[in-house]
Amino acid sequence: MENGAPADTGENGEKGLHGRVLESLGHAITAGDYPPGTVLRTDELAQRFDVSRTVVREAIRVLESMRLVASRRRVGVTVRPTEEWNVYDPRVIGWRLAGRDRPRQLRSLTVLRSAVEPVAAGLAATHATPAQCAQLTEHAMGMVATSRGQQLDAYLVHDMAFHRVVLTASGNEMFARLADVVDAVLTGRTQHHVMFTDPDPAAVTLHVQVAEAVRTGDAARAESLTREITAGAMAELDVLAP
């Protein structure tokens, strides 16, 4: 093995090997270590990672599903142009956020959130069920409770759940499918320290107000408040990831 660790065996070992190869190649491709047009040879990759060609092919199949690479007979595995990637795949987002392109990726994702989430919040004020309203309030209160004392991991749990409920409660299945994307960007901000040690109190208060606006059916207010949240997220990036 590359790191000198003993080889994994059996079904779980195969999954571990496959995951290791997938993570390494995914990071390398999205970071630009393998530029578009680069041809990856299965035999060379198997030798490099000290795994079977079957393990490499399994990893390649996943990368193909993300449109990061394309396999062609008598050519090999070719890295696709960036514009062809499935940039909404949470794993692709995570890999890009871990690389040197992080600031631009965060901005791109925050602009997407700015376009979608305010509208989703307005729709949620019209379509949310009582149970969804209760969930929003619960997670907003959870954000308040974890917003001090550098509890960013605990805060993240409530933050992700809050925005997932907003997108789902909109009643628009296209918005709902973006919940994984929002999870990925919120997680990336926390993991890569693109947040203050404690969340902005104004942002926390805005989440509480959004929950109340949705509960009372005030669509215009819910949309306006959520627009303030996304604007604040962009302003944080200007400070923390210029």
PDB file of C-alpha atoms in Angstrom:
ATOM      1  CA  MET A   1       0.000   0.000   0.000  1.00  0.00           C
ATOM      2  CA  GLU A   2       1.069   3.627  -0.537  1.00  0.00           C
ATOM      3  CA  ASN A   3       1.142   4.405   3.164  1.00  0.00           C
ATOM      4  CA  GLY A   4       2.603   1.099   4.258  1.00  0.00           C
ATOM      5  CA  ALA A   5      -0.662  -0.065   5.830  1.00  0.00           C
ATOM      6  CA  PRO A   6      -1.658  -3.719   5.466  1.00  0.00           C
ATOM      7  CA  ALA A   7      -3.864  -4.555   2.527  1.00  0.00           C
ATOM      8  CA  ASP A   8      -7.611  -4.760   3.159  1.00  0.00           C
ATOM      9  CA  THR A   9      -9.290  -8.040   2.267  1.00  0.00           C
ATOM     10  CA  GLY A  10     -12.855  -9.198   1.771  1.00  0.00           C
ATOM     11  CA  GLU A  11     -15.968  -7.186   0.822  1.00  0.00           C
ATOM     12  CA  ASN A  12     -15.391  -4.402   3.356  1.00  0.00           C
ATOM     13  CA  GLY A  13     -11.760  -4.208   2.295  1.00  0.00           C
ATOM     14  CA  GLU A  14     -12.763  -3.813  -1.328  1.00  0.00           C
ATOM     15  CA  LYS A  15     -15.082  -0.964  -0.375  1.00  0.00           C
ATOM     16  CA  GLY A  16     -12.302   0.652   1.616  1.00  0.00           C
ATOM     17  CA  LEU A  17      -9.830   0.356  -1.251  1.00  0.00           C
ATOM     18  CA  HIS A  18     -12.393   1.603  -3.754  1.00  0.00           C
ATOM     19  CA  GLY A  19     -13.219   4.564  -1.525  1.00  0.00           C
ATOM     20  CA  ARG A  20      -9.560   5.453  -1.078  1.00  0.00           C
ATOM     21  CA  VAL A  21      -8.897   5.415  -4.822  1.00  0.00           C
ATOM     22  CA  LEU A  22     -12.096   7.356  -5.511  1.00  0.00           C
ATOM     23  CA  GLU A  23     -11.273  10.060  -2.967  1.00  0.00           C
ATOM     24  CA  SER A  24      -7.715  10.448  -4.201  1.00  0.00           C
ATOM     25  CA  LEU A  25      -8.679  10.679  -7.877  1.00  0.00           C
ATOM     26  CA  GLY A  26     -11.672  12.925  -7.161  1.00  0.00           C
ATOM     27  CA  HIS A  27      -9.531  15.390  -5.228  1.00  0.00           C
ATOM     28  CA  ALA A  28      -6.791  15.314  -7.869  1.00  0.00           C
ATOM     29  CA  ILE A  29      -9.131  15.861 -10.826  1.00  0.00           C
ATOM     30  CA  THR A  30     -11.137  18.678  -9.245  1.00  0.00           C
ATOM     31  CA  ALA A  31      -7.934  20.360  -8.046  1.00  0.00           C
ATOM     32  CA  GLY A  32      -6.576  20.402 -11.588  1.00  0.00           C
ATOM     33  CA  ASP A  33      -3.749  17.943 -10.974  1.00  0.00           C
ATOM     34  CA  TYR A  34      -5.165  16.023 -13.938  1.00  0.00           C
ATOM     35  CA  PRO A  35      -6.208  18.749 -16.411  1.00  0.00           C
ATOM     36  CA  PRO A  36      -9.061  18.172 -18.889  1.00  0.00           C
ATOM     37  CA  GLY A  37      -7.914  15.868 -21.642  1.00  0.00           C
ATOM     38  CA  THR A  38      -5.536  13.903 -19.407  1.00  0.00           C
ATOM     39  CA  VAL A  39      -5.695  10.177 -20.115  1.00  0.00           C
ATOM     40  CA  LEU A  40      -5.671   7.934 -17.050  1.00  0.00           C
ATOM     41  CA  ARG A  41      -4.491   4.358 -17.566  1.00  0.00           C
ATOM     42  CA  THR A  42      -6.125   1.660 -15.460  1.00  0.00           C
ATOM     43  CA  ASP A  43      -2.936  -0.393 -15.196  1.00  0.00           C
ATOM     44  CA  GLU A  44      -0.899   2.615 -14.101  1.00  0.00           C
ATOM     45  CA  LEU A  45      -3.490   3.605 -11.495  1.00  0.00           C
ATOM     46  CA  ALA A  46      -3.662   0.034 -10.159  1.00  0.00           C
ATOM     47  CA  GLN A  47       0.118   0.032  -9.757  1.00  0.00           C
ATOM     48  CA  ARG A  48       0.187   3.485  -8.190  1.00  0.00           C
ATOM     49  CA  PHE A  49      -2.445   2.654  -5.560  1.00  0.00           C
ATOM     50  CA  ASP A  50      -1.329  -0.986  -5.208  1.00  0.00           C
ATOM     51  CA  VAL A  51      -4.845  -2.283  -5.858  1.00  0.00           C
ATOM     52  CA  SER A  52      -6.472  -4.538  -8.423  1.00  0.00           C
ATOM     53  CA  ARG A  53      -7.703  -3.222 -11.759  1.00  0.00           C
ATOM     54  CA  THR A  54     -11.213  -4.170 -10.612  1.00  0.00           C
ATOM     55  CA  VAL A  55     -10.964  -1.703  -7.740  1.00  0.00           C
ATOM     56  CA  VAL A  56      -9.727   1.021 -10.089  1.00  0.00           C
ATOM     57  CA  ARG A  57     -12.532   0.328 -12.562  1.00  0.00           C
ATOM     58  CA  GLU A  58     -15.121   0.614  -9.766  1.00  0.00           C
ATOM     59  CA  ALA A  59     -13.732   4.020  -8.798  1.00  0.00           C
ATOM     60  CA  ILE A  60     -13.672   5.098 -12.434  1.00  0.00           C
ATOM     61  CA  ARG A  61     -17.340   4.107 -12.833  1.00  0.00           C
ATOM     62  CA  VAL A  62     -18.286   6.442  -9.981  1.00  0.00           C
ATOM     63  CA  LEU A  63     -16.219   9.260 -11.499  1.00  0.00           C
ATOM     64  CA  GLU A  64     -17.974   8.630 -14.815  1.00  0.00           C
ATOM     65  CA  SER A  65     -21.360   8.969 -13.099  1.00  0.00           C
ATOM     66  CA  MET A  66     -20.203  12.404 -11.891  1.00  0.00           C
ATOM     67  CA  ARG A  67     -19.095  13.207 -15.449  1.00  0.00           C
ATOM     68  CA  LEU A  68     -15.559  13.927 -14.259  1.00  0.00           C
ATOM     69  CA  VAL A  69     -14.137  11.372 -16.699  1.00  0.00           C
ATOM     70  CA  ALA A  70     -15.170   9.501 -19.841  1.00  0.00           C
ATOM     71  CA  SER A  71     -14.048   5.995 -20.834  1.00  0.00           C
ATOM     72  CA  ARG A  72     -13.381   5.264 -24.486  1.00  0.00           C
ATOM     73  CA  ARG A  73     -12.178   2.038 -26.041  1.00  0.00           C
ATOM     74  CA  ARG A  74      -8.605   2.130 -27.331  1.00  0.00           C
ATOM     75  CA  VAL A  75      -8.183   5.559 -25.706  1.00  0.00           C
ATOM     76  CA  GLY A  76      -8.583   5.012 -21.976  1.00  0.00           C
ATOM     77  CA  VAL A  77     -10.134   7.151 -19.288  1.00  0.00           C
ATOM     78  CA  THR A  78     -10.088  10.850 -20.189  1.00  0.00           C
ATOM     79  CA  VAL A  79     -10.688  13.734 -17.799  1.00  0.00           C
ATOM     80  CA  ARG A  80     -13.658  15.767 -19.018  1.00  0.00           C
ATOM     81  CA  PRO A  81     -13.729  19.580 -19.374  1.00  0.00           C
ATOM     82  CA  THR A  82     -14.841  21.324 -16.193  1.00  0.00           C
ATOM     83  CA  GLU A  83     -18.045  22.611 -17.790  1.00  0.00           C
ATOM     84  CA  GLU A  84     -19.215  18.991 -18.273  1.00  0.00           C
ATOM     85  CA  TRP A  85     -18.848  17.980 -14.616  1.00  0.00           C
ATOM     86  CA  ASN A  86     -21.895  17.289 -12.461  1.00  0.00           C
ATOM     87  CA  VAL A  87     -21.180  20.283 -10.250  1.00  0.00           C
ATOM     88  CA  TYR A  88     -24.303  19.596  -8.171  1.00  0.00           C
ATOM     89  CA  ASP A  89     -22.967  16.269  -6.886  1.00  0.00           C
ATOM     90  CA  PRO A  90     -22.244  16.756  -3.159  1.00  0.00           C
ATOM     91  CA  ARG A  91     -18.993  14.787  -3.439  1.00  0.00           C
ATOM     92  CA  VAL A  92     -17.786  16.961  -6.307  1.00  0.00           C
ATOM     93  CA  ILE A  93     -18.676  20.043  -4.269  1.00  0.00           C
ATOM     94  CA  GLY A  94     -16.791  18.659  -1.283  1.00  0.00           C
ATOM     95  CA  TRP A  95     -13.684  17.901  -3.335  1.00  0.00           C
ATOM     96  CA  ARG A  96     -13.689  21.342  -4.920  1.00  0.00           C
ATOM     97  CA  LEU A  97     -14.121  23.022  -1.544  1.00  0.00           C
ATOM     98  CA  ALA A  98     -11.107  21.076  -0.270  1.00  0.00           C
ATOM     99  CA  GLY A  99      -8.922  22.408  -3.097  1.00  0.00           C
ATOM    100  CA  ARG A 100      -7.302  25.672  -4.016  1.00  0.00           C
ATOM    101  CA  ASP A 101     -10.405  26.827  -5.904  1.00  0.00           C
ATOM    102  CA  ARG A 102     -12.358  27.042  -2.629  1.00  0.00           C
ATOM    103  CA  PRO A 103     -13.105  30.820  -2.596  1.00  0.00           C
ATOM    104  CA  ARG A 104     -14.523  30.819  -6.130  1.00  0.00           C
ATOM    105  CA  GLN A 105     -16.512  27.652  -5.474  1.00  0.00           C
ATOM    106  CA  LEU A 106     -17.995  29.092  -2.281  1.00  0.00           C
ATOM    107  CA  ARG A 107     -19.039  32.236  -4.136  1.00  0.00           C
ATOM    108  CA  SER A 108     -20.626  30.243  -6.936  1.00  0.00           C
ATOM    109  CA  LEU A 109     -22.626  28.167  -4.464  1.00  0.00           C
ATOM    110  CA  THR A 110     -23.649  31.201  -2.418  1.00  0.00           C
ATOM    111  CA  VAL A 111     -24.914  32.959  -5.550  1.00  0.00           C
ATOM    112  CA  LEU A 112     -26.980  29.829  -6.287  1.00  0.00           C
ATOM    113  CA  ARG A 113     -28.384  29.923  -2.766  1.00  0.00           C
ATOM    114  CA  SER A 114     -29.173  33.629  -3.153  1.00  0.00           C
ATOM    115  CA  ALA A 115     -31.217  32.889  -6.262  1.00  0.00           C
ATOM    116  CA  VAL A 116     -33.109  29.901  -4.874  1.00  0.00           C
ATOM    117  CA  GLU A 117     -33.554  30.033  -1.113  1.00  0.00           C
ATOM    118  CA  PRO A 118     -35.416  33.345  -0.782  1.00  0.00           C
ATOM    119  CA  VAL A 119     -38.003  32.184  -3.327  1.00  0.00           C
ATOM    120  CA  ALA A 120     -38.215  28.804  -1.591  1.00  0.00           C
ATOM    121  CA  ALA A 121     -38.838  30.523   1.762  1.00  0.00           C
ATOM    122  CA  GLY A 122     -41.646  32.579   0.254  1.00  0.00           C
ATOM    123  CA  LEU A 123     -43.244  29.425  -1.129  1.00  0.00           C
ATOM    124  CA  ALA A 124     -42.761  27.655   2.198  1.00  0.00           C
ATOM    125  CA  ALA A 125     -44.832  30.365   3.897  1.00  0.00           C
ATOM    126  CA  THR A 126     -47.693  29.283   1.644  1.00  0.00           C
ATOM    127  CA  HIS A 127     -47.174  25.516   1.516  1.00  0.00           C
ATOM    128  CA  ALA A 128     -45.482  24.446   4.769  1.00  0.00           C
ATOM    129  CA  THR A 129     -47.364  21.949   6.914  1.00  0.00           C
ATOM    130  CA  PRO A 130     -47.768  22.471  10.661  1.00  0.00           C
ATOM    131  CA  ALA A 131     -45.137  19.773  11.201  1.00  0.00           C
ATOM    132  CA  GLN A 132     -42.673  21.571   8.926  1.00  0.00           C
ATOM    133  CA  CYS A 133     -43.333  24.877  10.691  1.00  0.00           C
ATOM    134  CA  ALA A 134     -42.600  23.159  13.997  1.00  0.00           C
ATOM    135  CA  GLN A 135     -39.360  21.740  12.595  1.00  0.00           C
ATOM    136  CA  LEU A 136     -38.244  25.171  11.393  1.00  0.00           C
ATOM    137  CA  THR A 137     -38.869  26.656  14.829  1.00  0.00           C
ATOM    138  CA  GLU A 138     -37.097  23.753  16.531  1.00  0.00           C
ATOM    139  CA  HIS A 139     -33.979  24.116  14.399  1.00  0.00           C
ATOM    140  CA  ALA A 140     -33.971  27.911  14.636  1.00  0.00           C
ATOM    141  CA  MET A 141     -34.012  27.572  18.408  1.00  0.00           C
ATOM    142  CA  GLY A 142     -31.265  24.971  18.145  1.00  0.00           C
ATOM    143  CA  MET A 143     -29.182  27.476  16.190  1.00  0.00           C
ATOM    144  CA  VAL A 144     -29.695  30.016  18.953  1.00  0.00           C
ATOM    145  CA  ALA A 145     -28.676  27.497  21.615  1.00  0.00           C
ATOM    146  CA  THR A 146     -25.453  26.529  19.816  1.00  0.00           C
ATOM    147  CA  SER A 147     -24.467  29.957  18.502  1.00  0.00           C
ATOM    148  CA  ARG A 148     -22.105  30.737  21.383  1.00  0.00           C
ATOM    149  CA  GLY A 149     -19.104  28.954  22.840  1.00  0.00           C
ATOM    150  CA  GLN A 150     -17.580  27.834  19.537  1.00  0.00           C
ATOM    151  CA  GLN A 151     -20.071  25.004  18.985  1.00  0.00           C
ATOM    152  CA  LEU A 152     -19.856  25.159  15.198  1.00  0.00           C
ATOM    153  CA  ASP A 153     -20.361  21.422  14.625  1.00  0.00           C
ATOM    154  CA  ALA A 154     -23.550  21.383  16.700  1.00  0.00           C
ATOM    155  CA  TYR A 155     -24.681  24.623  15.054  1.00  0.00           C
ATOM    156  CA  LEU A 156     -24.110  23.086  11.619  1.00  0.00           C
ATOM    157  CA  VAL A 157     -26.551  20.252  12.349  1.00  0.00           C
ATOM    158  CA  HIS A 158     -29.396  22.695  12.996  1.00  0.00           C
ATOM    159  CA  ASP A 159     -28.339  25.046  10.188  1.00  0.00           C
ATOM    160  CA  MET A 160     -28.433  22.261   7.579  1.00  0.00           C
ATOM    161  CA  ALA A 161     -31.729  20.907   8.883  1.00  0.00           C
ATOM    162  CA  PHE A 162     -33.297  24.390   8.851  1.00  0.00           C
ATOM    163  CA  HIS A 163     -32.444  25.050   5.206  1.00  0.00           C
ATOM    164  CA  ARG A 164     -33.435  21.537   4.161  1.00  0.00           C
ATOM    165  CA  VAL A 165     -36.899  22.068   5.666  1.00  0.00           C
ATOM    166  CA  VAL A 166     -37.244  25.431   3.880  1.00  0.00           C
ATOM    167  CA  LEU A 167     -36.400  23.899   0.501  1.00  0.00           C
ATOM    168  CA  THR A 168     -38.647  20.885   1.055  1.00  0.00           C
ATOM    169  CA  ALA A 169     -41.539  22.940   2.457  1.00  0.00           C
ATOM    170  CA  SER A 170     -41.524  25.094  -0.680  1.00  0.00           C
ATOM    171  CA  GLY A 171     -43.485  22.332  -2.384  1.00  0.00           C
ATOM    172  CA  ASN A 172     -41.158  22.570  -5.406  1.00  0.00           C
ATOM    173  CA  GLU A 173     -39.405  19.268  -6.030  1.00  0.00           C
ATOM    174  CA  MET A 174     -36.568  20.990  -7.937  1.00  0.00           C
ATOM    175  CA  PHE A 175     -35.791  23.212  -4.952  1.00  0.00           C
ATOM    176  CA  ALA A 176     -36.034  20.225  -2.609  1.00  0.00           C
ATOM    177  CA  ARG A 177     -33.363  18.377  -4.605  1.00  0.00           C
ATOM    178  CA  LEU A 178     -30.936  21.220  -3.907  1.00  0.00           C
ATOM    179  CA  ALA A 179     -30.942  20.425  -0.189  1.00  0.00           C
ATOM    180  CA  ASP A 180     -27.880  18.190  -0.590  1.00  0.00           C
ATOM    181  CA  VAL A 181     -26.074  21.025  -2.374  1.00  0.00           C
ATOM    182  CA  VAL A 182     -26.830  23.442   0.471  1.00  0.00           C
ATOM    183  CA  ASP A 183     -25.738  20.802   2.993  1.00  0.00           C
ATOM    184  CA  ALA A 184     -22.434  20.480   1.143  1.00  0.00           C
ATOM    185  CA  VAL A 185     -21.701  24.203   1.099  1.00  0.00           C
ATOM    186  CA  LEU A 186     -22.664  24.686   4.765  1.00  0.00           C
ATOM    187  CA  THR A 187     -20.505  21.714   5.727  1.00  0.00           C
ATOM    188  CA  GLY A 188     -17.624  22.989   3.606  1.00  0.00           C
ATOM    189  CA  ARG A 189     -17.731  26.420   5.226  1.00  0.00           C
ATOM    190  CA  THR A 190     -17.462  24.825   8.653  1.00  0.00           C
ATOM    191  CA  GLN A 191     -14.865  22.164   7.832  1.00  0.00           C
ATOM    192  CA  HIS A 192     -12.585  24.622   6.073  1.00  0.00           C
ATOM    193  CA  HIS A 193     -13.018  27.399   8.665  1.00  0.00           C
ATOM    194  CA  VAL A 194     -14.737  29.857   6.351  1.00  0.00           C
ATOM    195  CA  MET A 195     -16.887  30.991   9.253  1.00  0.00           C
ATOM    196  CA  PHE A 196     -16.285  33.059  12.355  1.00  0.00           C
ATOM    197  CA  THR A 197     -15.686  31.078  15.546  1.00  0.00           C
ATOM    198  CA  ASP A 198     -19.253  31.954  16.548  1.00  0.00           C
ATOM    199  CA  PRO A 199     -22.004  32.610  13.995  1.00  0.00           C
ATOM    200  CA  ASP A 200     -23.093  36.184  13.346  1.00  0.00           C
ATOM    201  CA  PRO A 201     -25.837  36.962  15.920  1.00  0.00           C
ATOM    202  CA  ALA A 202     -27.764  38.944  13.283  1.00  0.00           C
ATOM    203  CA  ALA A 203     -27.848  35.888  11.007  1.00  0.00           C
ATOM    204  CA  VAL A 204     -29.075  33.674  13.838  1.00  0.00           C
ATOM    205  CA  THR A 205     -31.871  36.143  14.592  1.00  0.00           C
ATOM    206  CA  LEU A 206     -32.847  36.215  10.926  1.00  0.00           C
ATOM    207  CA  HIS A 207     -33.327  32.441  10.929  1.00  0.00           C
ATOM    208  CA  VAL A 208     -35.677  32.735  13.909  1.00  0.00           C
ATOM    209  CA  GLN A 209     -37.611  35.453  12.080  1.00  0.00           C
ATOM    210  CA  VAL A 210     -37.842  33.344   8.911  1.00  0.00           C
ATOM    211  CA  ALA A 211     -39.320  30.481  10.913  1.00  0.00           C
ATOM    212  CA  GLU A 212     -41.929  32.858  12.344  1.00  0.00           C
ATOM    213  CA  ALA A 213     -42.735  34.354   8.927  1.00  0.00           C
ATOM    214  CA  VAL A 214     -43.254  30.875   7.468  1.00  0.00           C
ATOM    215  CA  ARG A 215     -45.420  29.864  10.420  1.00  0.00           C
ATOM    216  CA  THR A 216     -47.648  32.932  10.020  1.00  0.00           C
ATOM    217  CA  GLY A 217     -47.839  32.590   6.233  1.00  0.00           C
ATOM    218  CA  ASP A 218     -46.068  35.891   5.504  1.00  0.00           C
ATOM    219  CA  ALA A 219     -44.467  34.988   2.163  1.00  0.00           C
ATOM    220  CA  ALA A 220     -43.041  38.422   1.362  1.00  0.00           C
ATOM    221  CA  ARG A 221     -41.349  38.688   4.752  1.00  0.00           C
ATOM    222  CA  ALA A 222     -39.998  35.128   4.608  1.00  0.00           C
ATOM    223  CA  GLU A 223     -38.460  35.833   1.195  1.00  0.00           C
ATOM    224  CA  SER A 224     -37.010  39.191   2.244  1.00  0.00           C
ATOM    225  CA  LEU A 225     -35.461  37.822   5.442  1.00  0.00           C
ATOM    226  CA  THR A 226     -33.909  34.869   3.633  1.00  0.00           C
ATOM    227  CA  ARG A 227     -32.435  37.246   1.078  1.00  0.00           C
ATOM    228  CA  GLU A 228     -30.761  39.027   3.993  1.00  0.00           C
ATOM    229  CA  ILE A 229     -29.334  35.703   5.189  1.00  0.00           C
ATOM    230  CA  THR A 230     -27.757  34.899   1.822  1.00  0.00           C
ATOM    231  CA  ALA A 231     -26.447  38.453   1.448  1.00  0.00           C
ATOM    232  CA  GLY A 232     -24.818  38.127   4.853  1.00  0.00           C
ATOM    233  CA  ALA A 233     -23.238  34.810   3.815  1.00  0.00           C
ATOM    234  CA  MET A 234     -21.706  36.506   0.788  1.00  0.00           C
ATOM    235  CA  ALA A 235     -20.418  39.372   2.933  1.00  0.00           C
ATOM    236  CA  GLU A 236     -18.722  36.840   5.238  1.00  0.00           C
ATOM    237  CA  LEU A 237     -16.941  35.353   2.232  1.00  0.00           C
ATOM    238  CA  ASP A 238     -15.569  38.775   1.322  1.00  0.00           C
ATOM    239  CA  VAL A 239     -13.903  38.850   4.732  1.00  0.00           C
ATOM    240  CA  LEU A 240     -12.921  35.203   5.259  1.00  0.00           C
ATOM    241  CA  ALA A 241     -12.251  33.990   1.687  1.00  0.00           C
ATOM    242  CA  PRO A 242     -11.318  37.027  -0.394  1.00  0.00           C
TER     243      PRO A 242
END
